[in-house]
Coordinates of C-alpha atoms and ligand atoms in Angstrom, one line a residue:
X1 CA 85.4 79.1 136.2
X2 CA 83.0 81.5 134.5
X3 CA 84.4 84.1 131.6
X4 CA 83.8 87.5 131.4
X5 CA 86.3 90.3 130.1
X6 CA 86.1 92.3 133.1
X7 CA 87.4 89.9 135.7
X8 CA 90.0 88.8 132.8
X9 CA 90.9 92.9 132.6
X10 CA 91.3 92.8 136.1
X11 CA 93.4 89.9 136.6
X12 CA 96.1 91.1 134.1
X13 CA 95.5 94.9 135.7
X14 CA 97.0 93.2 139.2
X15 CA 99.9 91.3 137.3
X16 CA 98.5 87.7 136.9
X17 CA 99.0 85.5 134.1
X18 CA 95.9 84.3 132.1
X19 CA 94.8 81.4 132.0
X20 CA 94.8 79.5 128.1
X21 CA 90.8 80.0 128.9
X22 CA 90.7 83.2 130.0
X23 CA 93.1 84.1 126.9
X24 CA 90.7 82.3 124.1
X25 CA 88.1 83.9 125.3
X26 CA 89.5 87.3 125.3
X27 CA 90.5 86.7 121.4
X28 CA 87.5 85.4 120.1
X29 CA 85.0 87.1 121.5
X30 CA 86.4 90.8 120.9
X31 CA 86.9 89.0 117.1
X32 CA 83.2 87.7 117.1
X33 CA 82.2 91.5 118.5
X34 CA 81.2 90.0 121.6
X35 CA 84.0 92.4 124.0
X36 CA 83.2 95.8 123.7
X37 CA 86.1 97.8 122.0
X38 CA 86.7 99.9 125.5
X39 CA 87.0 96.2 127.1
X40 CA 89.8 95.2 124.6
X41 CA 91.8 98.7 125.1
X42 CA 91.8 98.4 128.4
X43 CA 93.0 94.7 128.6
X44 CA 95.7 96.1 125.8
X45 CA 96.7 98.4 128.0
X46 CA 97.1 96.2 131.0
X47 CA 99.3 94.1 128.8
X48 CA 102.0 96.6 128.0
X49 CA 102.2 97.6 131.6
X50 CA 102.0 94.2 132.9
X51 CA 103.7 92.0 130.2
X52 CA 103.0 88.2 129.3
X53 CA 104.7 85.2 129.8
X54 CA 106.4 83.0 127.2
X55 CA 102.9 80.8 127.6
X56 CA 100.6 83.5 127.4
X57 CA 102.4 85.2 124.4
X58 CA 102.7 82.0 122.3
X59 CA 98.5 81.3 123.5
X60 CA 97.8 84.6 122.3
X61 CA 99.3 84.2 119.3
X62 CA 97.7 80.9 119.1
X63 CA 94.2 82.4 119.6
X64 CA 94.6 84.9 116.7
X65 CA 95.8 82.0 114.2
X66 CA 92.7 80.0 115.1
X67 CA 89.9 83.3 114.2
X68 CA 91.4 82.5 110.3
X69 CA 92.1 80.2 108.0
X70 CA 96.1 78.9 107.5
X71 CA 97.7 78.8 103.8
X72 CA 99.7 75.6 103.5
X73 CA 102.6 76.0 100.6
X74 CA 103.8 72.5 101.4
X75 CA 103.3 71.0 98.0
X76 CA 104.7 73.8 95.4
X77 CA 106.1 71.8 93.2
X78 CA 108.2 72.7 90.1
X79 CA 109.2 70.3 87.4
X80 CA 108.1 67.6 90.0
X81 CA 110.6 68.5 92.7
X82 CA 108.5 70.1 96.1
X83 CA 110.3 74.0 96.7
X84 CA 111.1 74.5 100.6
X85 CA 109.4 78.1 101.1
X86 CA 110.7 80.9 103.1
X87 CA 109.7 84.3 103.6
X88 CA 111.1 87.6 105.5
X89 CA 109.4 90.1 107.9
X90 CA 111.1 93.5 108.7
X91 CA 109.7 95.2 111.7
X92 CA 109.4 98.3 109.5
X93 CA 111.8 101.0 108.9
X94 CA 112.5 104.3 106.6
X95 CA 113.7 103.5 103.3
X96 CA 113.3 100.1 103.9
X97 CA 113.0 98.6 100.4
X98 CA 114.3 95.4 101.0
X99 CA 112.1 92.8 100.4
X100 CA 112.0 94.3 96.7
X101 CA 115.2 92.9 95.6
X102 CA 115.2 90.3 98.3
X103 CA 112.5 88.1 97.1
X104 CA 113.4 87.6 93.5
X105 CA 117.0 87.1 94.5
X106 CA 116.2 84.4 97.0
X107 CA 113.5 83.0 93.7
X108 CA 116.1 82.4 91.4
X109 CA 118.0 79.7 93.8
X110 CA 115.0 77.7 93.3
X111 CA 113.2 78.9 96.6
X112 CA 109.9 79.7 97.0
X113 CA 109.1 83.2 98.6
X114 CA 105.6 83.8 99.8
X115 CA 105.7 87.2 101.2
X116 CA 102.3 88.3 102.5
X117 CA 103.0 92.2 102.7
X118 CA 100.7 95.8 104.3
X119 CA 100.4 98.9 102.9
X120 CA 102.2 101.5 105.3
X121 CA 100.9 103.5 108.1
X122 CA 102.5 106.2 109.9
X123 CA 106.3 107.2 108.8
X124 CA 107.3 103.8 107.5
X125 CA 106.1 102.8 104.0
X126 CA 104.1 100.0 103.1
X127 CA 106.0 97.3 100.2
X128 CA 102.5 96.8 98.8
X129 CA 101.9 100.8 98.2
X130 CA 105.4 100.7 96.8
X131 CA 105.1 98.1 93.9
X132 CA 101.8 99.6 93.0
X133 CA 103.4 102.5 91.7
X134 CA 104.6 100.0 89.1
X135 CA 102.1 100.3 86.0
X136 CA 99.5 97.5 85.7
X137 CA 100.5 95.6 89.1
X138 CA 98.8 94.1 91.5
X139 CA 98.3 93.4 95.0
X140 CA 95.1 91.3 95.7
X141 CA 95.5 87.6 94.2
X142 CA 93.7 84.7 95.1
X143 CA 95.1 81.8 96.8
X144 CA 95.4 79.9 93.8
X145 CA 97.1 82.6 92.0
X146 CA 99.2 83.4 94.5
X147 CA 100.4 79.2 94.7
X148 CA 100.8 79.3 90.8
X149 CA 103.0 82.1 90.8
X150 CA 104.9 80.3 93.4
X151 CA 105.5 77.1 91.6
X152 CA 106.2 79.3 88.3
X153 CA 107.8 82.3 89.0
X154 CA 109.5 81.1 93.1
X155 CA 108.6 84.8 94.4
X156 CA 105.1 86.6 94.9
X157 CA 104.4 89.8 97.0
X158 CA 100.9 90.2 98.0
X159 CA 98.3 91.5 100.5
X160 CA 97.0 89.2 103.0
X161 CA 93.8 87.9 102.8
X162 CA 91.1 89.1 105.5
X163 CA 90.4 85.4 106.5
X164 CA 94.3 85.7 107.6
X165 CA 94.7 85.9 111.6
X166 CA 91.4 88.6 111.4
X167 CA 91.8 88.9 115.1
X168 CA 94.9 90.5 114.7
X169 CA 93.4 93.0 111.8
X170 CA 90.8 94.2 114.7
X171 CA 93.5 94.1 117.6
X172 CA 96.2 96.2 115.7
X173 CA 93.6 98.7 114.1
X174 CA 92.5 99.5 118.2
X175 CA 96.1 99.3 119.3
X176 CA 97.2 102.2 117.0
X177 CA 94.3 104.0 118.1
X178 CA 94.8 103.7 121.9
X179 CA 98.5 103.7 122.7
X180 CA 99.1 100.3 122.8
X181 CA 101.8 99.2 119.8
X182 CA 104.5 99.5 122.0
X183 CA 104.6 96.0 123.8
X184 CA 107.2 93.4 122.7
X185 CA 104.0 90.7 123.2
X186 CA 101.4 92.5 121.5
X187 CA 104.0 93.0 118.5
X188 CA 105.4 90.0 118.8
X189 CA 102.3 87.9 118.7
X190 CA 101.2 90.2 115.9
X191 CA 103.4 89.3 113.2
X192 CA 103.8 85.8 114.0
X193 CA 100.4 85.2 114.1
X194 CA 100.5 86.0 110.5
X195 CA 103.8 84.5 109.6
X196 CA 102.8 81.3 111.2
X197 CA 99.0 81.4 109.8
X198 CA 100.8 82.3 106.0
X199 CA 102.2 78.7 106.2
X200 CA 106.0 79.3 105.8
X201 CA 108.5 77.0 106.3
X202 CA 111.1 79.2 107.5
X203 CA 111.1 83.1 108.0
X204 CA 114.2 85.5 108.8
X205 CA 113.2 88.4 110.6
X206 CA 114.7 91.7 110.3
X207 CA 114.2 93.7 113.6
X208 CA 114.9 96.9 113.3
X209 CA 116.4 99.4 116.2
X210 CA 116.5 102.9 116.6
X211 CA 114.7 106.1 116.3
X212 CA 113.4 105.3 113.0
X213 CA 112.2 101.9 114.6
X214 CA 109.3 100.3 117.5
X215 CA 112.4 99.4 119.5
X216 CA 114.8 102.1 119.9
X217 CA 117.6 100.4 122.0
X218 CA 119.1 97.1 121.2
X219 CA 117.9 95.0 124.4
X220 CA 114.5 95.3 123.6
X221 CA 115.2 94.9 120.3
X222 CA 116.9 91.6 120.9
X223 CA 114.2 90.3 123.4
X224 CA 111.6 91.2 120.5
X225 CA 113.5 89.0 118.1
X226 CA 113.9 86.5 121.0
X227 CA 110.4 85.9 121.7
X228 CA 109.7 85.9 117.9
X229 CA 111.9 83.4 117.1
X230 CA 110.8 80.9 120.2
X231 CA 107.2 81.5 118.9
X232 CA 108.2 80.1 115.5
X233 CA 110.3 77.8 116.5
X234 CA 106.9 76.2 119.2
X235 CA 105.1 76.6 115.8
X236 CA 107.6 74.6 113.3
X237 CA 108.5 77.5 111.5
X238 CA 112.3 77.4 111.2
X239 CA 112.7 81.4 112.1
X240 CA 116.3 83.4 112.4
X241 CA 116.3 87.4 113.5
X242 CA 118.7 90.2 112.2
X243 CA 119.1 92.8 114.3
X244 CA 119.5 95.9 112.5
X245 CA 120.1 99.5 112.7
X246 CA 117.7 102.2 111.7
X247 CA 118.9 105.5 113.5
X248 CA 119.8 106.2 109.8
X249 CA 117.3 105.6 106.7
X250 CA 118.4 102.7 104.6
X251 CA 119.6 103.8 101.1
X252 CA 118.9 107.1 99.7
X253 CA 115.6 107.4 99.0
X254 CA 112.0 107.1 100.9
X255 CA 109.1 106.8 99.1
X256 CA 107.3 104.8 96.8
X257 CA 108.6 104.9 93.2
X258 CA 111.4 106.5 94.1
X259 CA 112.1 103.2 96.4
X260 CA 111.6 100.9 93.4
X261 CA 113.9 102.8 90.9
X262 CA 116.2 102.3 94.1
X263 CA 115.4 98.4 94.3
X264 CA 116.2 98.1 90.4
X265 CA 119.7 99.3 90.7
X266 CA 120.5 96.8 93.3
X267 CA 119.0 94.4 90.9
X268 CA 121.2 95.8 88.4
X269 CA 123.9 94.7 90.7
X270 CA 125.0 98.5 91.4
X271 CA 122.3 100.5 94.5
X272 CA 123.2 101.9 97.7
X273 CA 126.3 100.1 100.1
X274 CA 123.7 99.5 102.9
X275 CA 120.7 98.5 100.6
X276 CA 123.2 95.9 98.8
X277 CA 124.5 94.5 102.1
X278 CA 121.6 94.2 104.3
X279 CA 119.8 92.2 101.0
X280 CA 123.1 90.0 100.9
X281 CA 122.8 88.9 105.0
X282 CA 119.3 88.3 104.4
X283 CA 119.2 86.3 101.4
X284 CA 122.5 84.2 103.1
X285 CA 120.6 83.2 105.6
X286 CA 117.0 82.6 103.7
X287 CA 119.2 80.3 101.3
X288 CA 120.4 78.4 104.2
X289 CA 117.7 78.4 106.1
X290 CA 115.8 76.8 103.5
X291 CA 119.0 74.5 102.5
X292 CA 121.1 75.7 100.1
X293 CA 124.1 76.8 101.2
X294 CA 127.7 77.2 99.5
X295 CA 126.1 79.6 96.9
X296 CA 127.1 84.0 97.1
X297 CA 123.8 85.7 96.6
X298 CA 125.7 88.1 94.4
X299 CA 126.2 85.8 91.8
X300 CA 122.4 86.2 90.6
X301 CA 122.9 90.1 90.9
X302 CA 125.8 90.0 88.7
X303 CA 124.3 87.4 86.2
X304 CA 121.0 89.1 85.7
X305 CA 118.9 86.2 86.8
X306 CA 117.4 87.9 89.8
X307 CA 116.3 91.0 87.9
X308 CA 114.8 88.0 85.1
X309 CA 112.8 86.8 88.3
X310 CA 111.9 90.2 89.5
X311 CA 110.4 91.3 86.0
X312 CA 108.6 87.2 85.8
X313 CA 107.2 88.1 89.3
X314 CA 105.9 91.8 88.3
X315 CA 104.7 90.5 84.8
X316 CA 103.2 87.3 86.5
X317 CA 100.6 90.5 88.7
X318 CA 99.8 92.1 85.8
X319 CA 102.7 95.2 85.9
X320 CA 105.0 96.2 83.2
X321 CA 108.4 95.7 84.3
X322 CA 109.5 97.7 81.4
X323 CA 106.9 101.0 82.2
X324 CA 108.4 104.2 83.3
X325 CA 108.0 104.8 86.9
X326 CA 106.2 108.2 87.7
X327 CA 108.2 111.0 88.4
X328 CA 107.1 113.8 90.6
X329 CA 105.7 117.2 89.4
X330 CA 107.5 119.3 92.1
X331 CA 111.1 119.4 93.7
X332 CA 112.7 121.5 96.0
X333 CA 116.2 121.1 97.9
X334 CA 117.0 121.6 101.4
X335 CA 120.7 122.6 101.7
X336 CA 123.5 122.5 104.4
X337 CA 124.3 125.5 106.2
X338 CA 128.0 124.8 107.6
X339 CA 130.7 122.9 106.6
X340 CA 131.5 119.5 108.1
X341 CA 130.9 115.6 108.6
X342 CA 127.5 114.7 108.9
X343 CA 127.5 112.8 112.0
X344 CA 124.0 111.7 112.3
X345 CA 120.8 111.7 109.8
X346 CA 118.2 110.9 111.4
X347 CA 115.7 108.4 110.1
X348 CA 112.4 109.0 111.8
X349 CA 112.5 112.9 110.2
X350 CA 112.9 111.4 106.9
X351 CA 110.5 109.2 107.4
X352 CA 107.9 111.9 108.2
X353 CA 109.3 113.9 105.6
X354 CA 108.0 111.7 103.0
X355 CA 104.8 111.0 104.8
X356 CA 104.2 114.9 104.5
X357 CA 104.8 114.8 100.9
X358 CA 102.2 112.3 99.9
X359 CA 104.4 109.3 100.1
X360 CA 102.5 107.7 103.5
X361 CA 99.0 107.9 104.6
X362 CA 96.9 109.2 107.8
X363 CA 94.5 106.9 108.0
X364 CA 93.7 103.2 106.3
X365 CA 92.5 103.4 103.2
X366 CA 94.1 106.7 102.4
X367 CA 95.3 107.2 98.7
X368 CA 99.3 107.8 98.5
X369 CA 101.5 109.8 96.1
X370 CA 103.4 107.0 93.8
X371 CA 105.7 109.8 93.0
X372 CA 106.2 111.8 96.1
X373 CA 109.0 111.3 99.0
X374 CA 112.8 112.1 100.1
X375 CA 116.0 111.6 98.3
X376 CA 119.2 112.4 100.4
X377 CA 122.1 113.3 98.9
X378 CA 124.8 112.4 101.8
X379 CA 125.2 109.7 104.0
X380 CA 127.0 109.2 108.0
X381 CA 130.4 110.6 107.9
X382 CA 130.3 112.6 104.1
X383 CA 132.1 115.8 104.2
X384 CA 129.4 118.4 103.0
X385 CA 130.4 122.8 102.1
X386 CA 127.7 125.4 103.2
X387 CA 125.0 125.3 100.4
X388 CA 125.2 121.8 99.6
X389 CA 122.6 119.8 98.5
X390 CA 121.4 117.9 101.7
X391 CA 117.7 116.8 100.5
X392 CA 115.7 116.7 97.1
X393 CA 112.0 116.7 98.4
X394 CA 109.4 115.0 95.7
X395 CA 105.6 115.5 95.6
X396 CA 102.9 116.4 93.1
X397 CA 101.2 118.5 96.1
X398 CA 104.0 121.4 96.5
X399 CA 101.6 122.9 99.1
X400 CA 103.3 120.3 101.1
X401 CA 106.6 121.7 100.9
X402 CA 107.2 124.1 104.2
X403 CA 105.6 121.2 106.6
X404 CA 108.1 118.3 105.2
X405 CA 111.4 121.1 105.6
X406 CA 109.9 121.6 108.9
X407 CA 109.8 117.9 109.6
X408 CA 113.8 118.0 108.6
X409 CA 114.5 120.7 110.9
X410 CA 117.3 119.4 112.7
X411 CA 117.2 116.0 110.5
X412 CA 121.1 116.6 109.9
X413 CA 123.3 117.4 112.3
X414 CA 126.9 118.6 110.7
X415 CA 130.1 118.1 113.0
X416 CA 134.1 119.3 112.6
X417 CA 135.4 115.9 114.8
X418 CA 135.4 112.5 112.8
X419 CA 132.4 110.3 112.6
X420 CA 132.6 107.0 113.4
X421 CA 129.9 105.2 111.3
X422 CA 128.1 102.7 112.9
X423 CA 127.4 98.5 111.8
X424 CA 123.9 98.4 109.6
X425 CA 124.0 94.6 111.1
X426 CA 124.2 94.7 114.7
X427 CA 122.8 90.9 116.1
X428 CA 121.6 87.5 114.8
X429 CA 119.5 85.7 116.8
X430 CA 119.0 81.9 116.6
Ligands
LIG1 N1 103.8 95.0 112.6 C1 102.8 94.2 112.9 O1 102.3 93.4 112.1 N2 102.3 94.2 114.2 C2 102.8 95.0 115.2 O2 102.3 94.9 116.3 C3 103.8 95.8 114.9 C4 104.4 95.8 113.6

């Protein structure tokens, strides 16, 4: 059978499943520039309406891993005994400082933690543009760097390498430009092509759902995590999913220093309720998913051993652990205007909010605002008065100020019945 992109658009336009062939070919040869970028959309496009199967979504994936080169962390070794290594992946969500805490915490069990991390785009924020605002720090090690920290220090947060699954660097760039994220097997292959490619052992996913999320209702949310966790599992990477809510921004804060003083208090063993318990399902099950179980994550909170890993793995990429974070030039508040409960805060207009203030950027490559972002002051269910303090906004740019109010406009809604506050952890899928 001859190859060619059109007959290959055409076949998934009509709602047939590709051939492993026809699938290769697609992959590579839009990689190698060989399919014209209108060729790929409209295949992309032909995928969300038409869907894969199981086979075509793990083939896909498959072709991505093979345009790079795959990391293999098999032999960290400290004081001669071989670390098992496990990493997490959230599907991205406002105020979503997680991995922050997570990673050293998991470290100082004796894990290792490779966690190959993006800079944000859109109203979710990036963990890389995050730890930058750190003084000193930084994101691009080598491979060999990256491995010694791992044997030394257990934890290391860093960008991924171009040679990493590069078909899925091209893919993704053309599917934010053409409408085509929204696909649970374009996202699904997406990130597990790189999970898989990064060389993990095991990987807990955290997928989130609601309007701050990709999946807004919990079915697709759970057939998302579904089809992740069969495509690690083909691949021989041990994988687990959390599903998790994010109609409500996790924590108090959004933004990128603001996010890491946020990170430090839970490494301090005090932070946010939500912050503190989503980190404590996900490090229970990275322990025991890389074998060490009968242990309370907590303990290393309370003990000050994961803030000793945190401040080995910041020192280990050049940042101060001990700097001053930057603090932003301009404030302003955005206030309540009745009294009542607050019975929603919604997550996707803080997340924007902070975007308009500096804290995200509009296109790769951007610079961001360390400083700049959204602190909220009240949580699902708080009784708030007229007048009270609802928002602090942060920026250095306070030209920004009436567009990120705008974007909370309705952010906050304010009710006289009870609230009934809704489960942060809402699934686990196996
Ligand atoms: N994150 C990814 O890496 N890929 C997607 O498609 C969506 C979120």
């Amino acid at each position: 059978m001859t190859l060619d992109a059109v007959s290959i658009i055409a076949a998934k336009r009509d709602g047939a499943a590709l051939s492993d062939e026809q699938i290769d070919y697609a992959v590579a040869s839009y990689t190698a520039g060989d399919i014209a970028e209108e060729q790929m959309s409209a295949l992309l496009m032909a995928i969300v309406w038409r869907g894969m199967t199981r086979r075509e979504i793990a083939r896909w994936t498959a072709a991505m891993i093979a345009t790079g080169t795959r990391l293999d962390f098999s032999e960290i070794r400290r004081n001669g005994r071989r670390l098992t290594t496990v990493d997490k992946h959230s599907t991205g969500g406002v105020g979503d400082k997680i991995t922050l805490p997570l990673g050293p915490l998991v470290a100082s069990y004796g894990v290792a933690v490779p966690q190959l991390s993006g800079r944000g785009l859109g109203h979710t924020g990036g963990t890389l543009d995050k730890l930058e605002s750190i003084a000193g720090w930084r994101a691009d090690l080598t491979v060999e760097e990256m491995t010694r920290q791992l044997a030394d220090v257990g934890a290391v947060v860093c960008a991924a390498g171009a040679d990493l699954a590069p078909a899925d660097r091209k893919i993704y760039a053309l599917r934010d430009v053409t409408g085509t994220v929204e696909s649970i097997p374009l996202i699904a292959s997406s990130i597990m092509s790189k999970k898989i490619a990064e060389g993990t052992a095991a990987l807990v996913l955290d997928v989130k759902v609601g309007s701050g999320a990709f999946m807004k209702n919990l079915d697709d949310a759970a057939e998302l995590a579904r089809t992740m966790v069969e495509l690690g599992a083909d691949a021989g990477v041990a994988t687990t999913a959390l599903l998790t809510d994010m109609n409500t921004p996790l924590g108090r804060t959004a933004g990128n220093a603001l996010e890491v003083a946020e990170s430090l208090e839970v490494l301090a063993g005090g932070g946010p309720d939500d912050v503190v318990e989503l980190t404590m399902a996900l490090a229970q099950e990275m322990l025991s998913s890389a074998g060490v179980s009968d242990v309370d994550p907590a303990e290393n909170l309370r003990n000050g051993r994961a803030m000793d890993t945190w401040r080995a793995m910041i020192a280990g990429q050049g940042g101060d652990p001990y700097a001053a974070l930057p603090v932003a030039s301009d404030r302003d508040a955005v206030v309540a205007s009745a009294d009542g409960r607050v019975s929603r805060l919604d997550a996707m207009a803080v997340g924007r909010a902070a975007w308009l203030l500096g804290a995200g950027r509009a296109a790769p490559g951007h610079p961001v605002q360390a400083e700049a972002g959204v602190q909220w002051h009240v949580g699902l269910g708080d009784q708030v008065r007229a007048g009270d303090r609802l928002f602090t906004l942060h920026t250095q740019t306070p030209e920004r100020f009436d567009t990120a109010r705008a974007a909370l406009v309705g952010a906050v809604e304010v009710s006289d019945v009870a609230v009934q506050v809704p489960q942060r952890i809402l699934g686990r899928i196996t």
